XYZ file of C-alpha atoms in Angstrom:
402
model
C 113.712 89.351 109.342
C 110.852 88.209 111.347
C 108.636 91.259 110.629
C 108.813 90.667 106.807
C 108.311 86.544 107.088
C 105.005 87.427 109.417
C 103.960 90.167 106.847
C 104.445 87.930 103.814
C 102.322 85.078 105.366
C 99.622 87.330 106.440
C 99.539 88.765 102.965
C 99.205 85.228 101.290
C 96.303 84.755 103.809
C 94.661 88.294 102.951
C 95.071 88.909 106.993
C 95.522 92.354 108.017
C 98.779 93.391 109.654
C 98.550 95.191 112.848
C 99.051 99.051 113.009
C 102.352 98.361 114.541
C 103.607 96.042 111.922
C 103.032 98.588 109.333
C 104.281 101.394 110.974
C 107.426 99.126 111.506
C 107.521 98.929 107.526
C 107.813 102.395 107.177
C 110.695 102.731 109.996
C 113.015 99.966 108.341
C 116.310 101.719 107.420
C 117.584 102.064 103.900
C 120.036 99.670 104.352
C 117.020 96.800 104.454
C 114.854 98.248 101.676
C 115.706 95.773 99.163
C 114.656 92.944 101.767
C 111.276 95.012 102.230
C 110.744 95.063 98.227
C 111.516 91.336 98.158
C 109.016 90.476 100.814
C 106.274 92.452 99.573
C 107.071 91.498 96.099
C 106.127 87.866 96.911
C 102.684 89.002 98.001
C 102.495 90.804 94.734
C 103.234 88.015 92.833
C 100.869 85.965 94.465
C 97.968 87.622 93.864
C 98.916 89.506 90.415
C 101.802 87.461 88.881
C 104.012 89.517 86.803
C 101.513 91.518 85.122
C 101.201 95.498 85.044
C 97.835 97.190 84.164
C 98.152 100.170 82.122
C 95.946 103.235 82.751
C 95.629 106.447 80.690
C 94.348 109.902 81.858
C 92.261 112.115 79.912
C 91.894 115.565 81.634
C 88.424 116.677 80.438
C 88.345 120.216 82.099
C 91.688 121.692 83.682
C 92.091 124.165 86.124
C 89.853 126.640 87.787
C 88.523 124.768 90.597
C 86.678 126.212 93.742
C 88.001 123.590 96.080
C 91.129 124.612 97.947
C 93.257 121.309 98.112
C 96.731 122.655 99.185
C 98.400 120.032 97.057
C 96.574 120.748 93.810
C 97.758 122.882 90.896
C 94.115 123.321 89.861
C 92.997 124.678 93.315
C 91.267 127.881 94.287
C 93.841 130.601 93.876
C 96.428 128.641 92.452
C 99.138 130.554 90.689
C 100.894 127.436 88.816
C 101.015 128.132 85.031
C 98.972 125.008 84.097
C 96.811 124.478 81.013
C 93.278 125.758 81.827
C 90.443 124.722 79.443
C 86.599 124.192 79.675
C 85.076 120.565 78.908
C 86.500 118.729 76.201
C 83.593 117.557 73.578
C 82.865 113.731 73.437
C 84.798 113.380 70.125
C 88.076 115.005 71.446
C 88.048 113.024 74.563
C 87.272 109.837 72.747
C 90.177 110.836 70.314
C 92.498 111.522 73.365
C 91.552 108.117 74.976
C 92.162 106.213 71.744
C 95.924 107.272 72.056
C 96.190 105.785 75.194
C 94.536 102.411 74.150
C 96.867 102.480 70.975
C 99.832 102.494 73.447
C 98.668 99.528 75.583
C 96.225 100.831 78.096
C 93.539 98.821 79.520
C 91.601 101.462 81.473
C 90.925 105.242 80.498
C 90.235 107.522 83.310
C 87.984 110.751 82.724
C 88.899 113.262 85.114
C 87.290 116.826 85.534
C 88.407 119.439 88.086
C 85.769 120.837 90.176
C 83.773 120.235 93.471
C 81.532 117.629 91.685
C 79.576 117.119 88.600
C 76.016 118.695 87.855
C 73.451 116.830 86.387
C 74.281 118.368 82.959
C 78.074 117.346 83.557
C 76.991 114.013 84.005
C 75.302 113.785 80.874
C 78.270 115.318 79.139
C 80.639 112.598 80.598
C 77.795 109.935 79.808
C 78.117 110.734 76.059
C 81.902 110.708 76.405
C 81.691 107.239 77.920
C 79.571 106.091 75.276
C 81.744 107.461 72.615
C 84.835 105.769 73.802
C 83.006 102.507 74.337
C 81.635 102.600 70.628
C 85.268 102.922 69.637
C 86.959 100.404 72.055
C 84.331 98.172 73.618
C 86.748 96.081 75.727
C 88.375 99.230 77.234
C 87.716 99.907 80.764
C 86.197 103.523 81.672
C 86.622 105.274 85.024
C 85.216 108.686 86.053
C 86.848 111.018 88.453
C 84.533 113.869 88.826
C 84.475 114.858 92.289
C 81.976 114.687 94.969
C 78.846 112.676 93.778
C 75.088 113.744 94.583
C 72.543 110.945 94.995
C 71.945 109.048 91.753
C 74.721 110.293 89.759
C 76.741 107.304 90.091
C 73.905 105.134 88.875
C 73.459 107.301 85.827
C 77.365 106.910 85.018
C 77.204 103.412 85.380
C 74.068 103.030 83.067
C 76.129 105.094 80.417
C 78.925 102.199 80.688
C 81.282 103.481 83.166
C 83.181 100.917 85.020
C 84.662 102.569 87.893
C 84.752 105.580 89.747
C 87.710 107.161 91.621
C 87.842 109.302 94.549
C 90.764 109.544 96.894
C 91.047 109.920 100.810
C 94.229 111.533 100.098
C 95.494 111.767 103.767
C 94.315 110.597 107.359
C 90.928 111.831 108.920
C 92.700 113.421 111.753
C 94.864 115.811 109.422
C 92.373 116.274 106.341
C 91.348 119.775 107.567
C 94.941 120.942 107.283
C 94.972 120.265 103.492
C 91.440 120.965 102.468
C 88.868 123.239 104.048
C 86.053 123.497 101.460
C 84.839 119.906 101.960
C 85.579 117.130 104.703
C 86.914 113.727 104.719
C 83.387 112.354 105.481
C 82.382 113.873 102.097
C 85.058 111.613 100.320
C 84.208 108.614 102.196
C 80.430 109.170 101.260
C 81.341 109.455 97.465
C 83.272 106.216 97.532
C 80.459 104.593 99.254
C 78.065 106.043 96.479
C 80.168 104.678 93.898
C 80.285 100.929 95.292
C 76.468 101.005 95.950
C 75.887 101.686 92.359
C 77.962 98.957 91.204
C 80.766 100.746 90.228
C 84.553 99.488 90.971
C 85.576 101.701 93.568
C 89.109 103.212 93.522
C 90.426 105.360 96.235
C 93.651 106.202 97.075
C 96.302 108.502 98.973
C 98.848 111.297 98.482
C 102.495 110.820 100.221
C 104.826 113.601 100.792
C 102.369 116.364 102.251
C 104.522 116.658 105.522
C 102.455 113.714 107.223
C 103.825 111.405 109.647
C 104.140 107.910 109.642
C 101.066 107.348 111.704
C 98.975 109.227 109.006
C 100.106 107.234 106.405
C 99.098 104.047 108.277
C 95.733 105.650 109.221
C 94.801 106.500 105.758
C 95.901 103.014 104.243
C 93.877 101.287 107.225
C 90.991 103.346 106.367
C 91.100 102.472 102.790
C 91.169 98.831 103.910
C 88.196 99.384 105.582
C 86.380 101.190 102.610
C 87.648 98.079 100.391
C 88.280 99.710 96.996
C 89.205 97.494 94.338
C 92.448 99.508 93.592
C 94.452 102.080 95.549
C 96.541 104.696 93.767
C 99.548 105.995 95.408
C 100.452 109.501 94.722
C 103.607 111.198 95.528
C 103.299 114.870 95.980
C 105.019 116.893 93.834
C 105.105 120.434 95.193
C 103.973 123.104 92.603
C 105.079 126.415 92.746
C 101.949 128.381 93.409
C 100.294 126.183 95.842
C 100.655 125.850 99.684
C 102.715 122.867 99.594
C 105.482 124.387 97.101
C 108.270 123.476 99.703
C 107.406 119.938 100.666
C 109.983 118.091 99.182
C 109.988 115.085 101.748
C 110.375 112.056 99.938
C 113.286 109.882 98.789
C 113.275 106.974 96.343
C 113.538 104.544 99.275
C 110.831 106.110 101.263
C 108.605 105.795 98.394
C 109.171 102.299 98.120
C 108.480 101.753 101.938
C 105.187 103.366 101.332
C 104.297 101.221 98.476
C 105.286 98.139 100.345
C 103.073 99.109 103.429
C 100.320 99.745 101.219
C 100.896 96.269 99.608
C 101.051 94.582 103.050
C 97.784 95.920 104.378
C 95.932 95.810 100.946
C 97.550 92.527 99.523
C 94.736 91.362 96.923
C 93.896 95.102 95.830
C 95.274 96.621 92.767
C 97.984 99.098 93.919
C 98.652 101.799 91.231
C 101.799 103.965 91.336
C 100.226 107.172 90.262
C 101.542 110.822 90.246
C 105.167 111.476 91.199
C 106.881 108.404 90.490
C 109.053 109.757 87.935
C 110.145 112.770 90.161
C 110.707 110.784 93.557
C 111.328 107.274 92.470
C 113.419 107.977 89.338
C 115.694 105.373 88.475
C 114.293 103.076 91.073
C 110.811 102.788 89.277
C 111.566 99.354 88.158
C 111.794 98.176 91.854
C 108.388 99.617 92.496
C 106.905 97.419 90.037
C 107.881 94.600 92.539
C 105.109 96.170 94.817
C 102.451 97.825 92.809
C 100.620 95.959 89.774
C 99.432 98.879 87.803
C 100.924 102.393 86.791
C 99.540 105.358 84.301
C 101.060 105.368 81.082
C 102.621 108.822 79.581
C 101.352 112.026 81.118
C 99.066 113.109 84.031
C 96.598 115.692 84.456
C 98.518 118.991 84.407
C 101.969 117.497 84.303
C 104.168 115.446 82.090
C 105.091 111.926 82.934
C 107.719 109.691 81.478
C 107.768 108.813 77.838
C 104.963 106.188 76.918
C 107.636 104.078 75.181
C 110.040 104.294 78.326
C 107.312 102.984 80.496
C 106.960 99.978 78.146
C 110.433 99.228 78.057
C 110.942 99.527 81.683
C 108.156 97.015 82.348
C 109.899 94.663 79.791
C 113.286 95.183 80.999
C 112.095 94.632 84.703
C 110.793 91.182 83.497
C 107.160 91.892 83.808
C 104.325 91.930 80.833
C 101.777 94.229 80.045
C 98.136 93.101 81.276
C 96.059 92.323 78.297
C 91.987 93.383 77.738
C 91.195 89.622 78.064
C 92.874 89.324 81.559
C 91.159 89.992 84.430
C 92.983 92.142 87.300
C 91.714 91.301 90.380
C 92.058 87.899 92.045
C 88.842 85.404 91.507
C 87.615 85.900 94.896
C 87.411 89.690 94.390
C 86.261 89.835 90.799
C 83.474 87.573 91.497
C 82.616 89.773 94.495
C 82.394 92.503 92.397
C 80.248 90.968 89.876
C 82.907 90.336 87.436
C 84.868 93.488 88.714
C 86.372 95.618 86.376
C 89.629 94.710 88.243
C 90.812 97.801 89.162
C 91.592 103.930 89.368
C 91.244 106.516 88.655
C 91.905 103.100 88.696
C 89.640 101.443 88.841
C 90.899 104.570 89.818
C 91.667 107.717 87.916
C 93.766 108.085 91.128
C 96.016 110.895 90.345
C 95.225 114.469 91.130
C 98.681 113.277 90.390
C 100.535 113.393 93.462
C 99.866 117.221 93.493
C 100.752 117.630 90.017
C 104.198 118.838 88.611
C 104.948 122.388 87.973
C 107.936 123.896 85.973
C 108.539 126.381 83.045
C 106.847 125.706 79.770
C 109.076 123.731 77.265
C 110.468 125.637 74.228
C 108.355 126.027 71.356
C 108.479 122.881 69.264
C 110.051 120.791 72.289
C 106.663 118.748 72.863
C 107.660 118.841 76.429
C 111.420 117.884 76.118
C 113.493 118.452 79.258
C 116.970 119.797 79.113
C 119.872 117.341 80.400
C 119.925 117.157 84.144
C 122.690 118.744 86.135
C 124.334 116.318 88.892
C 122.594 116.655 92.186
C 123.766 115.658 95.783
C 122.018 112.802 97.236
C 118.931 113.847 98.886
C 118.532 117.139 97.166
C 115.048 117.656 95.565
C 114.999 116.959 91.751
C 113.325 119.934 90.803
C 114.937 119.461 87.213
C 112.488 116.685 86.569
C 109.314 118.503 86.642
C 107.301 119.888 83.655
C 103.982 121.304 83.140
C 101.876 119.292 80.678
C 101.723 121.294 77.416
C 100.547 118.281 75.111
C 97.526 116.252 74.755
C 94.154 116.838 75.707
C 93.538 120.658 75.742
C 96.201 121.319 73.197
C 96.866 121.032 69.340
C 100.070 118.906 70.178
C 100.229 114.888 70.186
C 99.674 113.050 73.480
C 102.478 111.241 75.179
C 101.310 107.712 75.156
């Protein structure tokens, strides 16, 4: 296919595809999806080899957010039955982070719900960053705290933060349909503040909110222009109790095309598969590793992810290897430009509001999040049986999934 050959050549040269070429990737048929994966995989391996970076989320403060982001289970007015708790203490957060590091995570992403941090919040998170660094000097720490005020990014950097995540989520033209309590420009401003402070900037998107192909291409091209080190791609999981509860628009093939398009537009950037991969990619997750070079290990913010052990087995079975703390994530031309760059979330980029999060009934007592065996479903049917609210890890007395 001439289109794919052209996109591979451009990706190896770090040259941007045209909008028409990016749209053409999304328009390819399911019959051609393996050809698309193979082509984008050449670009991924050229810049990142067969390494997969593992990132681990710690939800510092869950729920009760004053913002009205339609995709989010923690939003104002959300009726989703998620965990709700106030700030973890630095030692609690450090303990939670240690679980992810012991499971192989190279980066810890500290996330807190809310419009943005107060100066006291920045002090609290700074203490947490120091506590984590004292125990694990080599681990990267990314903060994801919402909109930043002047000087806050610099203070996080001084405390030892390596990166800051703030996603654009969707195109500028449709942003007002998703959120009304802040603007697209507010988000761009926060990413620029992180850049200016010397933090590794991470910013990504959410697919599956009812957007058009043009919206997806617009947001990915906007991200290329912002030039973050990492781009988390979240796949919306419609939460019961949120405005997007009925938006089940994704198939595994659609997700693969979105990841491939993102790789072609951002060839030398850390592309992370963030929230929703287990629900929407399902058994095709290993194919997505040929497109993205980064994933989250274990659970997300308010939803459960695949078992950490299963993540590691999937990576090995697919012929990839976990990236070590002694390896630089980004290609030399990017890591040098970033002053040695952290190489990324939320990771860079904490990246995940987690694709909107995951909803579902609470697991039975003592089940620690186990799910019942799935019933057979017809092709194209939403897999609501695969979702579950997080009931373990940070904010609970149960062991985390890492």
